[in-house]
Coordinates of C-alpha atoms in Angstrom, one line a residue:
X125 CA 65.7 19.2 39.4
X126 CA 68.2 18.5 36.7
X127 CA 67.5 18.7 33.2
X128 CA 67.3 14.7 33.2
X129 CA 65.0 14.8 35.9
X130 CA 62.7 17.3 34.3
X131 CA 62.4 15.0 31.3
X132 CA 61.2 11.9 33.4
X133 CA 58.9 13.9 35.7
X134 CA 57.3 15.5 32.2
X135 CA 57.1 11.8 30.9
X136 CA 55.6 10.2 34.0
X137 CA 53.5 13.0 33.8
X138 CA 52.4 12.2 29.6
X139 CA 52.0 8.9 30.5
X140 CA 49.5 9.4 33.4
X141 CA 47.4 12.1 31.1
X142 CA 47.3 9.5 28.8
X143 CA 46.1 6.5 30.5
X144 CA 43.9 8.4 33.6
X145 CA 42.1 11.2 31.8
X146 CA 40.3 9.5 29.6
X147 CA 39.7 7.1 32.6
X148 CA 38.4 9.7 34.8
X149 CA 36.0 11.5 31.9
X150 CA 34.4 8.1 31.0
X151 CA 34.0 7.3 34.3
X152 CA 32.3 10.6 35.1
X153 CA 30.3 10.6 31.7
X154 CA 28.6 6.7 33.1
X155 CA 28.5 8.2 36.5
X156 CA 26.6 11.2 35.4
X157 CA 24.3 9.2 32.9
X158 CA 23.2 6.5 34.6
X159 CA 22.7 8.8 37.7
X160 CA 19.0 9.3 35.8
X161 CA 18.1 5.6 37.1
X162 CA 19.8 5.3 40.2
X163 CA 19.8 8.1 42.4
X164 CA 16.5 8.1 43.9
X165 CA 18.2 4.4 45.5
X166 CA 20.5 6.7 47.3
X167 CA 23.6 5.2 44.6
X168 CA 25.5 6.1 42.1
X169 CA 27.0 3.7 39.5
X170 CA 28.8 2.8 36.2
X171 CA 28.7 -0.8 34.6
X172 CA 30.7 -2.2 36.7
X173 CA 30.8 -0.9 40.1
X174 CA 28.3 1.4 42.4
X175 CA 28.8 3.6 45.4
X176 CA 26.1 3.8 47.8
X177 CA 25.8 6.8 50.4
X178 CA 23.4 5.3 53.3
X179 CA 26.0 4.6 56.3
X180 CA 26.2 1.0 56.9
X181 CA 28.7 -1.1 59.0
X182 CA 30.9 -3.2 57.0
X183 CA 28.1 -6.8 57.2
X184 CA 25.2 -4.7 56.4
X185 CA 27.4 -3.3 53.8
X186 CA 27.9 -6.6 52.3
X187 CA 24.7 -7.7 52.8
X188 CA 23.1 -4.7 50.8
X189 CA 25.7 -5.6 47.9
X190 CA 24.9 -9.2 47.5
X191 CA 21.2 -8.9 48.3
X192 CA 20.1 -6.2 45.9
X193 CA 19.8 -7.3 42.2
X194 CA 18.4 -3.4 41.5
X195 CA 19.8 -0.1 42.1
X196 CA 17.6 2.0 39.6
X197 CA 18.5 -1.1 36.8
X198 CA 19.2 -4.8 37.1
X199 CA 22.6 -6.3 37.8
X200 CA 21.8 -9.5 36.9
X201 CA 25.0 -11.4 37.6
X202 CA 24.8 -9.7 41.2
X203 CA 27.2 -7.7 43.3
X204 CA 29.7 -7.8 46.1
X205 CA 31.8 -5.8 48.4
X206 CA 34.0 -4.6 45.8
X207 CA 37.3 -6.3 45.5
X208 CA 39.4 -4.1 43.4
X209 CA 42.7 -6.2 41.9
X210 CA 44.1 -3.4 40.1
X211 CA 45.5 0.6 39.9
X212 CA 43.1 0.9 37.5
X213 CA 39.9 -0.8 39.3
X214 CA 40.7 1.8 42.5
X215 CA 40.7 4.8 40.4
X216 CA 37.7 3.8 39.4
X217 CA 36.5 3.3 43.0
X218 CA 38.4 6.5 44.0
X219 CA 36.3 8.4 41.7
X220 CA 33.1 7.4 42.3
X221 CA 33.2 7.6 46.1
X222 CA 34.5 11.5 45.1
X223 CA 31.5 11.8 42.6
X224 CA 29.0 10.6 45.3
X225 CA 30.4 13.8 47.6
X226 CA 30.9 16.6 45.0
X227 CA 35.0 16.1 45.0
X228 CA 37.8 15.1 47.8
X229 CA 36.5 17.9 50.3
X230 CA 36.1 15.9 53.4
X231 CA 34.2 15.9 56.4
X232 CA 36.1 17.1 59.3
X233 CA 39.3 16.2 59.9
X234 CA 40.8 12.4 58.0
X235 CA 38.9 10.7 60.4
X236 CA 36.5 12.7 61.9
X237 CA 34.2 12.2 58.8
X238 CA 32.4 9.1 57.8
X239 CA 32.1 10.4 54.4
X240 CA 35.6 10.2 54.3
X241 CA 36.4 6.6 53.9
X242 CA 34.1 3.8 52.5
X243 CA 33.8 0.4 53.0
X244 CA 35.6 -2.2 50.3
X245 CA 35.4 -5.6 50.1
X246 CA 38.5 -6.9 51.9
X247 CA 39.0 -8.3 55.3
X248 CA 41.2 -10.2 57.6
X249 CA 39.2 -13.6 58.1
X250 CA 42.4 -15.1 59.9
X251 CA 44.2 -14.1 63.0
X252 CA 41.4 -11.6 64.3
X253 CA 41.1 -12.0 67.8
X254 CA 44.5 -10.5 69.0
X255 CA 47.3 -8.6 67.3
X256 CA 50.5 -10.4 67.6
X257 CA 52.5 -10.5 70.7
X258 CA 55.6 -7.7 70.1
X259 CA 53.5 -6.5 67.1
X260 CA 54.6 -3.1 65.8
X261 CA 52.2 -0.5 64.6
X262 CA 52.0 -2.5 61.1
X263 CA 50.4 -5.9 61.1
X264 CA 49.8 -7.3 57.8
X265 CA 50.7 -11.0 56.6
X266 CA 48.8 -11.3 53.1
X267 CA 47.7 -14.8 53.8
X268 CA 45.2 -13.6 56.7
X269 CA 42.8 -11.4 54.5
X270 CA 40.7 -12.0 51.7
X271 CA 38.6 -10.8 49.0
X272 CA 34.4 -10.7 49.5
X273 CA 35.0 -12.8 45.7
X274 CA 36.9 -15.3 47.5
X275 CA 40.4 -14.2 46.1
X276 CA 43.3 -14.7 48.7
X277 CA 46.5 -12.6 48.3
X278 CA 50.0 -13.4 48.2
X279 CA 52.8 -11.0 47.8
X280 CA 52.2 -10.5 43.7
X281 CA 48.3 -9.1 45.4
X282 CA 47.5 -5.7 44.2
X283 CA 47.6 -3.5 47.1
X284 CA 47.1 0.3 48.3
X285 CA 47.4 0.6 52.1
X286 CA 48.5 3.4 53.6
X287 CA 52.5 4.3 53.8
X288 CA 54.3 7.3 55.6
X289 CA 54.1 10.4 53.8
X290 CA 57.9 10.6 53.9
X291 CA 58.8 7.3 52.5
X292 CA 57.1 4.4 51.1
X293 CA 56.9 2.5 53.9
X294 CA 53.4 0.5 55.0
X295 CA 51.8 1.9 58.0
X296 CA 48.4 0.0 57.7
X297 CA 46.6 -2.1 58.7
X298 CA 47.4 -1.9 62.0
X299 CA 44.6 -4.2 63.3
X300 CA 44.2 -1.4 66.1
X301 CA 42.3 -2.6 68.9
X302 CA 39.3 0.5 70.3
X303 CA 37.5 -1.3 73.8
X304 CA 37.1 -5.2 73.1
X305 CA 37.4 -5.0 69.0
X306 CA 39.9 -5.0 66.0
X307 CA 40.2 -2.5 63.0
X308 CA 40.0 -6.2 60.5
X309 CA 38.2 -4.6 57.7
X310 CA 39.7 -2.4 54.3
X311 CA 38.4 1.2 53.7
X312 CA 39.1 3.4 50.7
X313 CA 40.0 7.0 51.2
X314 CA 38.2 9.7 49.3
X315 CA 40.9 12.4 49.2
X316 CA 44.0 11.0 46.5
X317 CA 47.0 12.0 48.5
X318 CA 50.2 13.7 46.8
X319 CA 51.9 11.2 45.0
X320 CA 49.1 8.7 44.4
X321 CA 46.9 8.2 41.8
X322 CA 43.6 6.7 43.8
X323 CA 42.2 6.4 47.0
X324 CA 44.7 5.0 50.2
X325 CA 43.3 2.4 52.4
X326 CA 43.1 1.5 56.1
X327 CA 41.5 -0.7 58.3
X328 CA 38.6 0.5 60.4
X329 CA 36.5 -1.5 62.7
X330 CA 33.7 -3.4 61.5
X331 CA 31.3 -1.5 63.3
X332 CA 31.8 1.9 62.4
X333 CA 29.2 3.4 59.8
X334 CA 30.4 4.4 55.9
X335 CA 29.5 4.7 52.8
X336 CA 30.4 1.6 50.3
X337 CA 31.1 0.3 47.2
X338 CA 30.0 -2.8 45.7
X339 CA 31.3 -4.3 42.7
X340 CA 29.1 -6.0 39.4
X341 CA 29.8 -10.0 39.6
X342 CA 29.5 -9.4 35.9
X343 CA 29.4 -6.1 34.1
X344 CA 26.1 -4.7 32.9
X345 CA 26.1 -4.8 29.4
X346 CA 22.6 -5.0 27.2
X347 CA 19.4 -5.2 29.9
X348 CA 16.1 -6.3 28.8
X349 CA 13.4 -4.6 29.9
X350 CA 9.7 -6.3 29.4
X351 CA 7.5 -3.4 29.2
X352 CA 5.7 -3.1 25.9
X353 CA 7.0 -0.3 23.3
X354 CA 7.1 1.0 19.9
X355 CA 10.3 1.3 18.6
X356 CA 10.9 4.9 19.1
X357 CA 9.3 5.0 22.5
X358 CA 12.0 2.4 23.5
X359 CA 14.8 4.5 22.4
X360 CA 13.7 7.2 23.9
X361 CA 12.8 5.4 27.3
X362 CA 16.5 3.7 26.9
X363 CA 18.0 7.1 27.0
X364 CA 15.6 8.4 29.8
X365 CA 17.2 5.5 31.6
X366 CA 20.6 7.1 31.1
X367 CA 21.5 3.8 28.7
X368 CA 22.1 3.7 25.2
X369 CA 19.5 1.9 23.0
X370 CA 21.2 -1.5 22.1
X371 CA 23.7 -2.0 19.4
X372 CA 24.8 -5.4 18.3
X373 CA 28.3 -5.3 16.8
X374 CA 28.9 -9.1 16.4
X375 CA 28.0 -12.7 17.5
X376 CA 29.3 -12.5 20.5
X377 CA 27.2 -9.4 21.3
X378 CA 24.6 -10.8 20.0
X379 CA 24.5 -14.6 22.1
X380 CA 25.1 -11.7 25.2
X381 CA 21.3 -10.3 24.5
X382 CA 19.8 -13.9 24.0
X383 CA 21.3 -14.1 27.4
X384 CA 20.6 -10.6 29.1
X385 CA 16.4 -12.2 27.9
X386 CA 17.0 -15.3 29.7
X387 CA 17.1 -12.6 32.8
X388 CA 13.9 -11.0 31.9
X389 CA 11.9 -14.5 30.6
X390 CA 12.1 -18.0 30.5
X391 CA 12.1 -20.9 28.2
X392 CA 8.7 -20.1 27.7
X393 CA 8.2 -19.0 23.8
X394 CA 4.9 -18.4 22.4
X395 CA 3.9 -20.5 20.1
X396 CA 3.2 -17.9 17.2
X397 CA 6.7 -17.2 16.4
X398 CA 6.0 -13.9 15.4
X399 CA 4.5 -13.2 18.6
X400 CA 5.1 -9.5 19.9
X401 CA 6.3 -11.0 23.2
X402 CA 9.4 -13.2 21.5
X403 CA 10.7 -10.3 20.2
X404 CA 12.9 -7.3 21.3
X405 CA 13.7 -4.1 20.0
X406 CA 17.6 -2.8 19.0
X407 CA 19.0 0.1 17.9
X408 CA 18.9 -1.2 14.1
X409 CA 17.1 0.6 10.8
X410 CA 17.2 0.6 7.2
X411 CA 14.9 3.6 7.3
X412 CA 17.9 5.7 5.4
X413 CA 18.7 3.2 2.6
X414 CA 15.7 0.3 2.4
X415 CA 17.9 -3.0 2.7
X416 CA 21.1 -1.7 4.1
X417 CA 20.6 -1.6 7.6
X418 CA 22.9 0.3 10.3
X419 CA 22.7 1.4 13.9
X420 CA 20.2 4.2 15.1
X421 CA 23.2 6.7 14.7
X422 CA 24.1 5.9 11.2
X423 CA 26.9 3.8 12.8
X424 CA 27.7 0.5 10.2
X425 CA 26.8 -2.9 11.2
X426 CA 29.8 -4.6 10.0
X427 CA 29.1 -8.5 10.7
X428 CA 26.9 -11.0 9.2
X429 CA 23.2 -10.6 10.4
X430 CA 21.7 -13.8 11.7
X431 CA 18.6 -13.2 10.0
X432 CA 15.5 -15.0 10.2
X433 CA 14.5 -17.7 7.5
X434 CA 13.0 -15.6 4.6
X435 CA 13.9 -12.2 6.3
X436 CA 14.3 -9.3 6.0
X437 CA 11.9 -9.5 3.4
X438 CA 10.7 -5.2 3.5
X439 CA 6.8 -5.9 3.8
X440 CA 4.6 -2.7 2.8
X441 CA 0.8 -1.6 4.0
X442 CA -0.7 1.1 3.7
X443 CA -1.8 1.2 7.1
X444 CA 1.3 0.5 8.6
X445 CA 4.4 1.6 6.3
X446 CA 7.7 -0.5 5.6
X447 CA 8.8 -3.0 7.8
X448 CA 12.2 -0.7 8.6
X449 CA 12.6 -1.7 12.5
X450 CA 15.1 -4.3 13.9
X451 CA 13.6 -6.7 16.3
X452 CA 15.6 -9.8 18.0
X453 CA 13.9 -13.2 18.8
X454 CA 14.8 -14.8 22.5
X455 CA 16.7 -17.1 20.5
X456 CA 18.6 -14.6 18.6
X457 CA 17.1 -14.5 14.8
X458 CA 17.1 -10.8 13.5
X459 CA 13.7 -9.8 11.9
X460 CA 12.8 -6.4 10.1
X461 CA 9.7 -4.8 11.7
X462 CA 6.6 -2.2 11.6
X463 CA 8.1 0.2 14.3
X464 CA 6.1 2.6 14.4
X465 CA 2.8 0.8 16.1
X466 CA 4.0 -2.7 17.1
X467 CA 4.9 -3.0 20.8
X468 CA 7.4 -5.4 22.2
X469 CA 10.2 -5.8 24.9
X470 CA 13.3 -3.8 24.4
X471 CA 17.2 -4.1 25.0
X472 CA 19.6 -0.9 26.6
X473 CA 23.1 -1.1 26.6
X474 CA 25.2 0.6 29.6
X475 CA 28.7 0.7 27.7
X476 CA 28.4 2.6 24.2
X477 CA 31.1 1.5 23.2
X478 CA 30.5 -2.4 23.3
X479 CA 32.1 -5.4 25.3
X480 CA 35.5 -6.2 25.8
X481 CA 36.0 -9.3 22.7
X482 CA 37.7 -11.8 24.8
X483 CA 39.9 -14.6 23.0
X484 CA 37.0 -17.0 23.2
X485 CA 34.2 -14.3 21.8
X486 CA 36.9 -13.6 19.1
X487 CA 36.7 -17.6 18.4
X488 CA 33.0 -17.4 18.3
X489 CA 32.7 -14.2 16.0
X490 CA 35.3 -16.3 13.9
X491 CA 33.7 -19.3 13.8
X492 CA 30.3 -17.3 12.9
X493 CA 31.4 -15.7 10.0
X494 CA 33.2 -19.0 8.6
X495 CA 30.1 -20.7 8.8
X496 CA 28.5 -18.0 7.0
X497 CA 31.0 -18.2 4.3
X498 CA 30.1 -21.8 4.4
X499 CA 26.5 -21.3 3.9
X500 CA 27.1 -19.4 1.3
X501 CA 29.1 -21.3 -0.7
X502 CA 26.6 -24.2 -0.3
X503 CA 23.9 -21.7 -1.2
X504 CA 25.6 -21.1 -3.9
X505 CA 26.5 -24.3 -5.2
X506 CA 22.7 -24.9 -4.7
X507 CA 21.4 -22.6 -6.3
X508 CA 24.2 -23.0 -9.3
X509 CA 23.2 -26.8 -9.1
X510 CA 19.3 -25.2 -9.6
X511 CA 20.2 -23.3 -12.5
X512 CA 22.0 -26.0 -14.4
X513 CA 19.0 -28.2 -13.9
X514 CA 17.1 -25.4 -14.6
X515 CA 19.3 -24.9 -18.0
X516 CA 19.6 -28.4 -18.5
X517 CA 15.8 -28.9 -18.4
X518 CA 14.6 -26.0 -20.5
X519 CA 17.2 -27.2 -23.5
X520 CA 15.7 -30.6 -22.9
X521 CA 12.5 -29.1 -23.6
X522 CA 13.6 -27.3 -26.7
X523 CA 15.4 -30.2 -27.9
X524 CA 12.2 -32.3 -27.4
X525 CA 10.0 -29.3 -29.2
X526 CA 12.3 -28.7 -31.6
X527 CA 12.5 -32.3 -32.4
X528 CA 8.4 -32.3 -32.3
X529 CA 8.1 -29.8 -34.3
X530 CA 10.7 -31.4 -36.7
X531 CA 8.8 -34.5 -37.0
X532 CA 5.5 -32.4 -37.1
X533 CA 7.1 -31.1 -40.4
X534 CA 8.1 -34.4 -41.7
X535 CA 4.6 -35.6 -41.1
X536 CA 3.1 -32.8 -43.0
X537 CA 5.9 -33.0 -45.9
X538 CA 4.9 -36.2 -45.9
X539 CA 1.4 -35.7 -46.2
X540 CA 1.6 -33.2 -48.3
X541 CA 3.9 -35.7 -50.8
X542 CA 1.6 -39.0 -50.9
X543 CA -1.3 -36.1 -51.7
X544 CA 1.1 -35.0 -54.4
X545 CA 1.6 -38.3 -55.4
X546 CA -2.1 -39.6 -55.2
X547 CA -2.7 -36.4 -56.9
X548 CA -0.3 -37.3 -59.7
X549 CA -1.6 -40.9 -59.8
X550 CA -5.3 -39.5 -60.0
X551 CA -4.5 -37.5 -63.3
X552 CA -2.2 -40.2 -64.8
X553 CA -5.1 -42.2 -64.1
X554 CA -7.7 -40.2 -65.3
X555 CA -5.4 -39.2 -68.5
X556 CA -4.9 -43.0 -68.6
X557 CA -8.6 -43.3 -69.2
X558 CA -8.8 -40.1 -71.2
X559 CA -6.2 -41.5 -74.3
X560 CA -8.3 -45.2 -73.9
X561 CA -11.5 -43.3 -74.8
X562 CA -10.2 -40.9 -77.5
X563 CA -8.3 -44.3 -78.6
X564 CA -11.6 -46.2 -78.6
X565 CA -13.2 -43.4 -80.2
X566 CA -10.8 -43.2 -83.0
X567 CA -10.7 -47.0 -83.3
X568 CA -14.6 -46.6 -83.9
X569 CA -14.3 -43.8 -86.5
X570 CA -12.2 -45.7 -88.4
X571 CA -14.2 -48.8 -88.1
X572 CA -16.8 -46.5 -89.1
X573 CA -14.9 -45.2 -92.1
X574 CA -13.5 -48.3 -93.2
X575 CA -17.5 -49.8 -93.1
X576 CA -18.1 -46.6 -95.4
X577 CA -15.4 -47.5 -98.0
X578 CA -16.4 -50.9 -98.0
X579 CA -20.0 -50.0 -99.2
X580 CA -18.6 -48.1 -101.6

């Protein structure tokens, strides 16, 4: 190779460490988990897709996808044959068919093995009963096969068939015919051949007996399960399960649980709200730091708790500690909780890591914490509206007892002035009376005096 060459072939090969590995290690990591709930069921899965092992031909195949809601734990939304629309969705398939056998060591020869090739959910619905007159060994028109999720394909389709090891040229399907029937159905190889990054296909007959893979209608995300638990027995039943106890990162997580419920109960509420049974346990404590709660893991919760109305509110007993225990209602309220001996439902979570935020999640979470902000500022305003009236009323008051007890004083300065005054008048009066008698008296003495001169 020249020196130029080198330094694309060392690219190509940065850029496929960096996008598989960490591709193939999660992948193993859910495989290996999860393999703790479903491989009594003969299955292996992640939160999207699942590889079963019991041989079926390709309609009992697709029967057991869409007609089995559990494989260990619920997929809710269902499953189907698994179409797979991408590079990346076949790696994925490619490595859990090799996970289900221990690696790409196959059975027998290519062929020889049914171990070696597994059924996916694409097949040729149009065209079936012959292969076209003059036909080559390729016979593939994209407009005669079709997804089990109802996806057609046209030439932009995502594709993997087979090609010659030489050049890149499509050998398969080849629609070969074996007695009276047609290869019209797509299988995925286990063994990645040199070049490729996933599994080849080809086109087997219906008939023959494989393994399969289905597909998740809708990804497992948070699961509900109704048994009765404290809150530490559900975490550790949650990881016993292989799952993660639930976290809630934002709205949009959180509407997804009030969902994932709706699988486990109905409309049916009790009518005690606080009843055990409208409640279910997350991941969520202030155990740490009373009143600032985080996840299980000391992980932050970084959006605005849709808390109940007058919660969390931290209740003590002695019997029963601090309320320190997240709980969500059915309809999505967060209430703090006596973990330790209360028993409710409880929510897992497959993916650790949390959903994929969409453009209308993103909207939602959006719109969430605007209206938060809103309620805030109303709260605010209401409670500053409060404390003005609050103000306004207690000067009132002081005004009106400070002008009470201003006219209290006047009535007493009053009082006490007309008593000065009738006080005053009293001993004018009384010296009034006083001066009359010493005036009568002297008036007599002199009368008397004078009648003693006179005689004289």
């Amino acid at each position: 190779l020249t020196e130029e060459e080198e330094q694309e072939v060392r690219l190509e090969e940065k850029i496929r460490n960096a996008i598989w590995t960490p591709l193939i290690e999660n992948t193993r990591d859910e495989l290996s988990r999860l393999d703790k709930s479903t491989e009594q069921f003969s299955a292996h899965a992640t939160c999207g897709f699942s590889v079963h092992t019991d041989l079926s031909d390709y309609e009992t195949a697709k029967q057991k996808c869409e007609n089995s809601s559990w494989i260990g734990f619920p997929t809710p939304g269902g499953r189907k044959l698994a179409s797979l629309h991408s590079e990346l969705e076949n790696k994925i398939a490619t490595l859990m068919f090799q996970y289900a056998y221990g690696g790409e060591e196959l059975e027998g020869t290519r062929y020889e093995g049914a171990s070696n090739w597994a059924w996916i959910g694409l097949e040729k619905v149009k065209k079936t009963e012959a292969r076209p007159e003059g036909a080559a060994k390729l016979v593939w028109m994209q407009e005669d096969w079709e997804w089990t999720d109802g996806t057609t394909l046209d030439h932009s389709s995502y594709g993997n068939w087979m090609t010659r090891r030489t050049s890149d040229e499509q050998i398969q399907p080849d629609m070969l015919k074996v007695e009276d029937d047609y290869q019209t159905a797509a299988t995925i190889f286990r063994k990645v051949l040199e070049g490729d990054s996933s599994g080849v296909w080809d086109d087997k007959l219906k008939s023959a007996l494989h393994p399969y893979i289905c597909k998740f209608n809708v990804p497992v995300h948070y699961i509900v399960f109704p048994e009765l638990k404290t809150w530490h027995e559900a975490k550790s039943d949650c990881e016993r399960r292989g799952f993660y106890f639930a976290k809630i990162r934002n709205k949009a997580e959180n509407d997804l649980l009030v969902e994932a419920v709706k699988t486990v109960y109905d409309d049916h509420r009790y009518d005690k709200k606080f009843h055990h049974e409208n409640w279910v346990w997350i991941g969520a404590t202030d155990l740490k730091d009373s009143g600032e709660f985080e996840f299980y893991d000391a992980e932050p919760i970084k959006f605005s708790i849709p808390w109940a109305k007058n919660q969390h509110d931290n209740k003590k007993t002695k019997e029963q500690g601090s309320q320190d225990y997240v709980a969500v209602s059915r309809w999505g309220e967060w209430d703090d909780s006596y973990g330790n001996d209360w028993n409710r439902p409880y929510a897992c979570q497959c993916n650790p890591h949390g959903v994929a935020i969409n453009k209308e999640m993103e909207e939602a979470n959006a719109a969430w914490e605007i209206e938060v902000l809103r309620k805030d500022e109303v709260k605010k305003r209401l409670s500053d509206e409060k404390e003005n009236e609050r103000r306004k009323r207690k000067q009132e008051k002081a005004s009106k007892k400070a002008a009470k007890k201003a006219e209290k004083a006047e009535r007493k300065q009053n009082k006490a002035t007309k008593k000065a005054e009738r006080k005053e008048e009293k001993a004018a009066k009384k010296k009034a009376k006083k001066d009359q008698k010493a005036a009568k008296k002297n008036a007599e003495k002199e009368q008397n005096a004078a009648k003693k001169n006179a005689k004289k």
